Coordinates of C-alpha atoms and ligand atoms in Angstrom, one line a residue:
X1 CA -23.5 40.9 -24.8
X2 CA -21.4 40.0 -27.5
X3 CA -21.1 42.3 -30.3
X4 CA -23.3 40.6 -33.6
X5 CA -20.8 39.6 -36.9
X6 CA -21.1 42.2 -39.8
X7 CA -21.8 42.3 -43.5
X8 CA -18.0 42.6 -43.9
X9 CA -17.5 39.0 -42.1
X10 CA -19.2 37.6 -44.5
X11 CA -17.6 36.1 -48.0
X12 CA -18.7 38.6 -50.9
X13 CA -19.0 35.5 -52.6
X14 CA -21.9 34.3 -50.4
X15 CA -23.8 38.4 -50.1
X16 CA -23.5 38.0 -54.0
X17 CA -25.8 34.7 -54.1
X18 CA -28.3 36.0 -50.8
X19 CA -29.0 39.1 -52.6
X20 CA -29.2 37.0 -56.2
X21 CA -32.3 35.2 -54.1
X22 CA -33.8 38.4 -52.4
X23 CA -32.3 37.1 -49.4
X24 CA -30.9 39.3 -46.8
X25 CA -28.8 38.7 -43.6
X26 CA -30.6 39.6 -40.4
X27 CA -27.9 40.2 -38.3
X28 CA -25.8 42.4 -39.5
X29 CA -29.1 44.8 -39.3
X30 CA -30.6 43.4 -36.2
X31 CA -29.0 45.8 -33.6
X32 CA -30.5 49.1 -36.2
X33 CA -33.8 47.3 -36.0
X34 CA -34.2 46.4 -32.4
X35 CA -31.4 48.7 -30.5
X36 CA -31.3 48.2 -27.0
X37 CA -33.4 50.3 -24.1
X38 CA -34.5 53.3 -26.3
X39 CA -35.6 53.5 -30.1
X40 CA -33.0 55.0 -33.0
X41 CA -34.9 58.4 -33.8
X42 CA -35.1 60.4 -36.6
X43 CA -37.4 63.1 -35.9
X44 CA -35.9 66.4 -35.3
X45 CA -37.0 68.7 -33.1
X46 CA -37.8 71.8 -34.5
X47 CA -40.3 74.7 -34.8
X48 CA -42.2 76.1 -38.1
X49 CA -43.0 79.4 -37.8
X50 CA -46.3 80.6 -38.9
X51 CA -44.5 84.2 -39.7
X52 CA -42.5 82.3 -42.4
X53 CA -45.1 80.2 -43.5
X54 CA -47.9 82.3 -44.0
X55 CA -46.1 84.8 -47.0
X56 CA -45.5 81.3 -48.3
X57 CA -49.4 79.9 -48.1
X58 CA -50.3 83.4 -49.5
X59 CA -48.0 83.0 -52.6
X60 CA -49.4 79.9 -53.1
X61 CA -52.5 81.3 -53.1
X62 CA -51.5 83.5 -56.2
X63 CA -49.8 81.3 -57.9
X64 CA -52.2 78.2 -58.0
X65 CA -55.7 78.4 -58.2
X66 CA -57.9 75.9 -56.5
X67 CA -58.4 73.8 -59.2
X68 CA -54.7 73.0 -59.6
X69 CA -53.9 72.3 -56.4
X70 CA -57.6 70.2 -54.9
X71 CA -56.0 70.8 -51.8
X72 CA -54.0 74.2 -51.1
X73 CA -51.4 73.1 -48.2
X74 CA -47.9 73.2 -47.1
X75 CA -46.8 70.2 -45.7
X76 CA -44.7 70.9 -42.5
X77 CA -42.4 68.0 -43.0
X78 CA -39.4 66.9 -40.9
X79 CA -36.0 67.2 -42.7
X80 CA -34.7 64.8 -39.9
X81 CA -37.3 62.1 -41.7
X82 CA -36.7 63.3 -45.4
X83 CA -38.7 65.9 -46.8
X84 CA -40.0 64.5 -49.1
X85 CA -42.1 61.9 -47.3
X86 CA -44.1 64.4 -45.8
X87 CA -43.9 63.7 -42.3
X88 CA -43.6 65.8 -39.3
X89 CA -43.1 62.8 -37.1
X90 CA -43.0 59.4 -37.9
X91 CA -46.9 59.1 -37.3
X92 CA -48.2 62.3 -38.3
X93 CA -48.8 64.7 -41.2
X94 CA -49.3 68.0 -41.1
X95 CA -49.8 70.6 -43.3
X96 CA -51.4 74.4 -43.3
X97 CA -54.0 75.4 -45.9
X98 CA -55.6 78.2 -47.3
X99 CA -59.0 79.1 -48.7
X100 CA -59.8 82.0 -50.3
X101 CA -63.3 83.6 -50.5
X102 CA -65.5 81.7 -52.8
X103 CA -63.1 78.7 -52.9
X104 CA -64.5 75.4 -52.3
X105 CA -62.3 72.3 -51.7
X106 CA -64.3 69.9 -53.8
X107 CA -65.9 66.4 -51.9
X108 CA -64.0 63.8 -51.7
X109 CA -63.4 60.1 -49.8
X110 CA -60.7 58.6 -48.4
X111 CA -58.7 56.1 -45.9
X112 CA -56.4 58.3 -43.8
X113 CA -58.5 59.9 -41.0
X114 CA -58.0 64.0 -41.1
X115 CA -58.7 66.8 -38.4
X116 CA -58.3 70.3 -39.0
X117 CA -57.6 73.1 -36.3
X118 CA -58.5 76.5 -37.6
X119 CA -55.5 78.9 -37.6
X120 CA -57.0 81.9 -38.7
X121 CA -59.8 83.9 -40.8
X122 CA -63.6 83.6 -41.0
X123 CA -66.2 82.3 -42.8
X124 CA -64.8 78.7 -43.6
X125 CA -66.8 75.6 -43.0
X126 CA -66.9 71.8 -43.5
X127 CA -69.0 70.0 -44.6
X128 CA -69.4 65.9 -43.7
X129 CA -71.5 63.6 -44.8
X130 CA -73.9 66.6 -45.0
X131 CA -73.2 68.2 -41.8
X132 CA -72.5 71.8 -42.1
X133 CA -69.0 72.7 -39.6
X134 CA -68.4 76.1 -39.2
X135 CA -64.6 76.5 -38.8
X136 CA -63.9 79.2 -36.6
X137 CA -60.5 79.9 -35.0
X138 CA -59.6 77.2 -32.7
X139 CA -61.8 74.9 -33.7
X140 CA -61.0 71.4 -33.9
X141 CA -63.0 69.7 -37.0
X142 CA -62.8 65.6 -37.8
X143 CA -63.0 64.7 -41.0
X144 CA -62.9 60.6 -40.7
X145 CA -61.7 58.0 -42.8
X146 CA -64.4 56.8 -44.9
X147 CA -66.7 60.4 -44.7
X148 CA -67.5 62.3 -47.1
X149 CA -66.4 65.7 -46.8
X150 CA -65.5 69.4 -48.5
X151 CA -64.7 72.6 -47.9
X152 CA -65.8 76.2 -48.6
X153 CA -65.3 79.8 -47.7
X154 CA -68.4 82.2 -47.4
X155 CA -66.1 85.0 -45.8
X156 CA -63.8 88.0 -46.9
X157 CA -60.3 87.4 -46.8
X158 CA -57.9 84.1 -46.4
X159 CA -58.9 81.4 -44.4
X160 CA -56.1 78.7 -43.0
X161 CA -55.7 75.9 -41.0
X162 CA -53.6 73.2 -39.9
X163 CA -54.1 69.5 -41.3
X164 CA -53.1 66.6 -39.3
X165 CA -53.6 63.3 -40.8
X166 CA -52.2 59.3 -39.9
X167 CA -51.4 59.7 -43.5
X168 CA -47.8 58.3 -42.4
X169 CA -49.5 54.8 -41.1
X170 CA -51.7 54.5 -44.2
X171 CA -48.9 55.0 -46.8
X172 CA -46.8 52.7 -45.3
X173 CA -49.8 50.4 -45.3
X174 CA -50.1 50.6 -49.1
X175 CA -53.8 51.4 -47.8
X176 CA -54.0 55.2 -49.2
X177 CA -56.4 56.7 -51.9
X178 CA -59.6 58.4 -52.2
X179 CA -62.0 59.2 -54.4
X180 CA -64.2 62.5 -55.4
X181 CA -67.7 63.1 -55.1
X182 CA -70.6 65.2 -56.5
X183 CA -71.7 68.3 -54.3
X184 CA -73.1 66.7 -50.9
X185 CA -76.3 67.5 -50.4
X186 CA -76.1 70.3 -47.1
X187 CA -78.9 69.8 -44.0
X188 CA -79.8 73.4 -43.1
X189 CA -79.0 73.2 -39.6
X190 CA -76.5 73.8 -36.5
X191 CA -74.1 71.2 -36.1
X192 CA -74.2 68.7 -33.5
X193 CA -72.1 70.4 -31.2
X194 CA -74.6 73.4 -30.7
X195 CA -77.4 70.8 -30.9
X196 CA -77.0 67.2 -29.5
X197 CA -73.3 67.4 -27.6
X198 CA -73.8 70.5 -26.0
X199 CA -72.0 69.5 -22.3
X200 CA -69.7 66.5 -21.2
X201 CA -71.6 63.9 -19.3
X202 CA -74.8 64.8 -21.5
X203 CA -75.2 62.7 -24.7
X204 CA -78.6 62.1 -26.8
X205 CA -81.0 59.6 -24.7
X206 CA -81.6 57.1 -28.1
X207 CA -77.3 56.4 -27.8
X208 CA -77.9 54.8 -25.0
X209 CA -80.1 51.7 -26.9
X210 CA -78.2 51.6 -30.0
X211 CA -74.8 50.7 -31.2
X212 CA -72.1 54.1 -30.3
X213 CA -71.7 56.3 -33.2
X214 CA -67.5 56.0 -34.0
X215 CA -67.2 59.9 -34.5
X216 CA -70.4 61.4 -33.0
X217 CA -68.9 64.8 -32.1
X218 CA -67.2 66.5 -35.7
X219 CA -66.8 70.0 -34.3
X220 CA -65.4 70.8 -31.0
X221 CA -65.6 75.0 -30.6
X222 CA -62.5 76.2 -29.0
X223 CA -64.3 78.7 -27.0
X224 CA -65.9 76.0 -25.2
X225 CA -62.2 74.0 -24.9
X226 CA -60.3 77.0 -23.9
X227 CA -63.6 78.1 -21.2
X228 CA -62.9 74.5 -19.9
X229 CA -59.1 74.9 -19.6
X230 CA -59.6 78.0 -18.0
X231 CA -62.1 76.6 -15.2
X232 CA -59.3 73.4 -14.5
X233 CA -56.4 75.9 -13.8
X234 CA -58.4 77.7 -11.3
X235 CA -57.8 74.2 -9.3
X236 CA -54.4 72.7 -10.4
X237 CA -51.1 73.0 -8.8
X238 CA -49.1 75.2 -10.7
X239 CA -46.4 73.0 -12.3
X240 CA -49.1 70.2 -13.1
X241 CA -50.6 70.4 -16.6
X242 CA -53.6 71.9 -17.2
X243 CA -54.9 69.5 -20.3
X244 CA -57.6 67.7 -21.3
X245 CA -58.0 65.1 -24.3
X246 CA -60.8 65.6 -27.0
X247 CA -62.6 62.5 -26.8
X248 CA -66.1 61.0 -28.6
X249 CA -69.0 62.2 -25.8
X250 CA -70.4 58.6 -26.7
X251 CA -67.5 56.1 -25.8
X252 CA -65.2 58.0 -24.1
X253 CA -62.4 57.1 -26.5
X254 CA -59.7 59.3 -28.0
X255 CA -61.9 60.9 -30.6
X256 CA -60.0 59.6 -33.6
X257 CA -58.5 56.0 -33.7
X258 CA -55.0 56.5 -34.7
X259 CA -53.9 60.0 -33.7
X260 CA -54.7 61.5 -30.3
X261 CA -55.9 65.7 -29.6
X262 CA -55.6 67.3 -26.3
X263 CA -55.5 71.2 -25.5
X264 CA -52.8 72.4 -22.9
X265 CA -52.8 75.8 -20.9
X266 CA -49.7 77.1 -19.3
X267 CA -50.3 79.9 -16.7
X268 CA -48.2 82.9 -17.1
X269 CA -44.4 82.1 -16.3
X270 CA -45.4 78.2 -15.7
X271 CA -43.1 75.5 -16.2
X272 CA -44.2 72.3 -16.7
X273 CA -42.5 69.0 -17.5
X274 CA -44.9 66.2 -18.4
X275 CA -44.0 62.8 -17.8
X276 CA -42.0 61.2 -20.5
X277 CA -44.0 58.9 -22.7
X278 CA -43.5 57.0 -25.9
X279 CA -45.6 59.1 -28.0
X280 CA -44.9 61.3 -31.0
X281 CA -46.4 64.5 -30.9
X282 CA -47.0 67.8 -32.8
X283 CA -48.0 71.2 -31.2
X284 CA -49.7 74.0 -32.4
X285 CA -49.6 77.5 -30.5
X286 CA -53.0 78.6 -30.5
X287 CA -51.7 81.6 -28.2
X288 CA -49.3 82.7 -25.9
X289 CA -45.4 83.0 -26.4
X290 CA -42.9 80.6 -24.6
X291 CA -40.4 77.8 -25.4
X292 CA -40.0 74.3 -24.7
X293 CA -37.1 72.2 -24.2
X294 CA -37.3 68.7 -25.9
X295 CA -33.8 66.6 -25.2
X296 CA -31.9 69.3 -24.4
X297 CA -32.9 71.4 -27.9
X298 CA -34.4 74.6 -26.9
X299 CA -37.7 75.1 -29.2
X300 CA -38.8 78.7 -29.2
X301 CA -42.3 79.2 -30.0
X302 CA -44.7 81.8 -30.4
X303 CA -48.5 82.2 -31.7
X304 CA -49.5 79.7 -34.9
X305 CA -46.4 78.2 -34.7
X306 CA -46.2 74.4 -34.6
X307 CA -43.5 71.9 -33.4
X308 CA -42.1 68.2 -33.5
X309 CA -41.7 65.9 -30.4
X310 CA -39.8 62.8 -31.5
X311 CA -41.2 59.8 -29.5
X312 CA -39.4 59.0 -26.0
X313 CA -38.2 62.6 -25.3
X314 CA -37.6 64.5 -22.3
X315 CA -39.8 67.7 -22.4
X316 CA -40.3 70.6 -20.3
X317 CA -42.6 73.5 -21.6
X318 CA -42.6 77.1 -20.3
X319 CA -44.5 80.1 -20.6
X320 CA -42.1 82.8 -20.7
X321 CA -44.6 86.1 -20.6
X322 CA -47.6 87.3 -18.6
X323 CA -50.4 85.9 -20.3
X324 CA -51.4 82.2 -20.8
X325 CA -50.5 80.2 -23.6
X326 CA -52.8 77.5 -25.6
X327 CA -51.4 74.6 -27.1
X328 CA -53.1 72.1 -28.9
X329 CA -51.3 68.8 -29.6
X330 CA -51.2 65.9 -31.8
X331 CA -49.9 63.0 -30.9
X332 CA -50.1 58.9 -31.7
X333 CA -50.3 57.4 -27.9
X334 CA -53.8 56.0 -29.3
X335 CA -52.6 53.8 -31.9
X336 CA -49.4 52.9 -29.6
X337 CA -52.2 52.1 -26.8
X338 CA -54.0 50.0 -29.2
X339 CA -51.1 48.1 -30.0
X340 CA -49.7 47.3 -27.2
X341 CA -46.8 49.5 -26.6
X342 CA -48.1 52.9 -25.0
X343 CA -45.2 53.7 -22.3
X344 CA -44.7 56.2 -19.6
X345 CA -42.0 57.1 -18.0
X346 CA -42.0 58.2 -14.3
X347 CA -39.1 60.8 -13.2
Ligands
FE2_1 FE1 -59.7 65.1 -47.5

């Protein structure tokens, strides 16, 4: 391969008039932009912990009122990526917020697709497009580009959990904004998930004759995910991961279009080293205690803390202690599925 000319090679005369004319050289840059066999990566990978976090998110909570802030969150965001753009990996956002009692995050609209995972407290609920979510801990709620929804807080004491949005993708589209909403009008009665999606393999008989609800699932209760991890272990090869994917119970599909959910258990003193992929991901601890080793950087984690995956890395995870450990990760193999590029990596 022969190495490509540089800016340097070229007369300053001539870079004067290209960049006179919005012109650039491609080749100079070509070898940044397409380097060969593995992508340039800025993601870091790193751990926040919830123990400094939450003094943080509590602060906050004193020092700016609801109103001020619409949206009461601290943005986990990547250094290696620039704080500033708010982005825990390249794809995905994530941020942990609070709720106090009698707080309501007002209704709003807009084009990035959210989920929350509850983190910790009771009492806190969703609401979207009029369907009441209560948000207990563990629970994984959607909150879907073009849905209404807001939030409130019916309990005693703080309420917190973890944001993760394609906000990244949309920005970059020039495709983000929203807009608020009046009060939505609340149907008094148990979310779908106690009611019409009660089991895999069991979805409402009219879905079958009429065009597949996009997000017919909001609420998956973590009891129910974490019962179902539990049952899968009983028959996996230790050393195999014990995961499964949250997906809609009408199509099948990764349950959100651009990001991708899945909860992972790791037995007591596992190890397990997933197949490389080219996925981004973030991890949230639900429980447990353990570390995991992402090229060669050794993450330590422990419960509510979160952590980045750059895309392309080598990762092994182990629980260190005696009881199980629950992680729920984010990741963006869906939208790298949908266009085109998904990759795994075989050992
Ligand atoms: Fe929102």
């Amino acid at each position: 391969m022969s190495e490509l000319g540089t800016l340097e090679d070229l007369p300053q005369s001539y870079r004067d008039e290209l960049t006179a004319r919005n012109l650039v050289p491609l080749w100079p840059s070509l070898r940044a932009a397409l380097p060969h066999g593995i992508p340039t990566r800025r993601t870091i990978p790193m751990v926040w912990s919830y123990s400094e976090i939450r003094p943080k998110l509590m602060e906050a909570g004193e020092l700016t009122p609801i109103e001020k802030a619409e949206r009461r969150v601290l943005v986990l965001a990547n250094p290696g990526l620039g704080l500033e753009n708010m982005q825990a990996t390249p794809t995905i956002y994530t941020g942990m917020q609070l709720i106090l009692p009698g707080e309501t995050a007002p209704n709003h609209i807009h084009t990035p697709s959210a989920v929350r995972f509850v983190v910790e407290g009771e009492g806190g609920y969703t609401v979207v497009n009029g369907e009441k979510l209560p948000m207990e801990r563990g629970d994984l709620i959607l909150t879907p580009s073009g849905l209404w929804h807001e939030h409130g807080h019916d309990g005693d004491g703080p309420v917190v959990w973890l944001d993760a949005l394609d906000l990244p993708t949309v920005f970059a589209m020039e495709a983000s904004y929203c807009r608020e909403g009046e009060p939505q009008q609340v149907r008094n009665q148990p979310d779908l998930a106690q009611t019409h999606y009660r089991r895999a393999g069991l979805v409402p008989y009219s879905s079958m004759s009429r065009p597949r609800d996009p997000y017919a699932l909001k609420r998956f209760p973590w009891k129910d995910v974490k019962a179902s991890l539990q049952d899968l272990a009983t028959v996996t090869d230790l050393g195999s991961p014990v995961q499964l994917a949250y997906v809609n119970p009408e199509t099948g599909e990764s349950c959100m279009p651009v990001l991708g959910f899945s909860a992972l258990m790791l037995r007591p003193e596992e190890t397990v080293s997933p197949v490389r992929r080219s996925a981004s991901a973030v991890l949230h601890v639900v429980e447990g205690a353990g570390s995991t080793v992402v090229d060669g950087k050794t993450l330590n984690w422990s419960d509510k803390d979160s952590f980045a995956i750059p895309t392309h890395a080598e990762v092994t995870f182990h629980n260190g202690s005696d009881r199980p450990a629950f992680l729920f990760q984010i990741d963006d193999a869906p939208m790298q599925q949908k266009l085109g590029f998904y990759e795994e990596f075989p050992a």
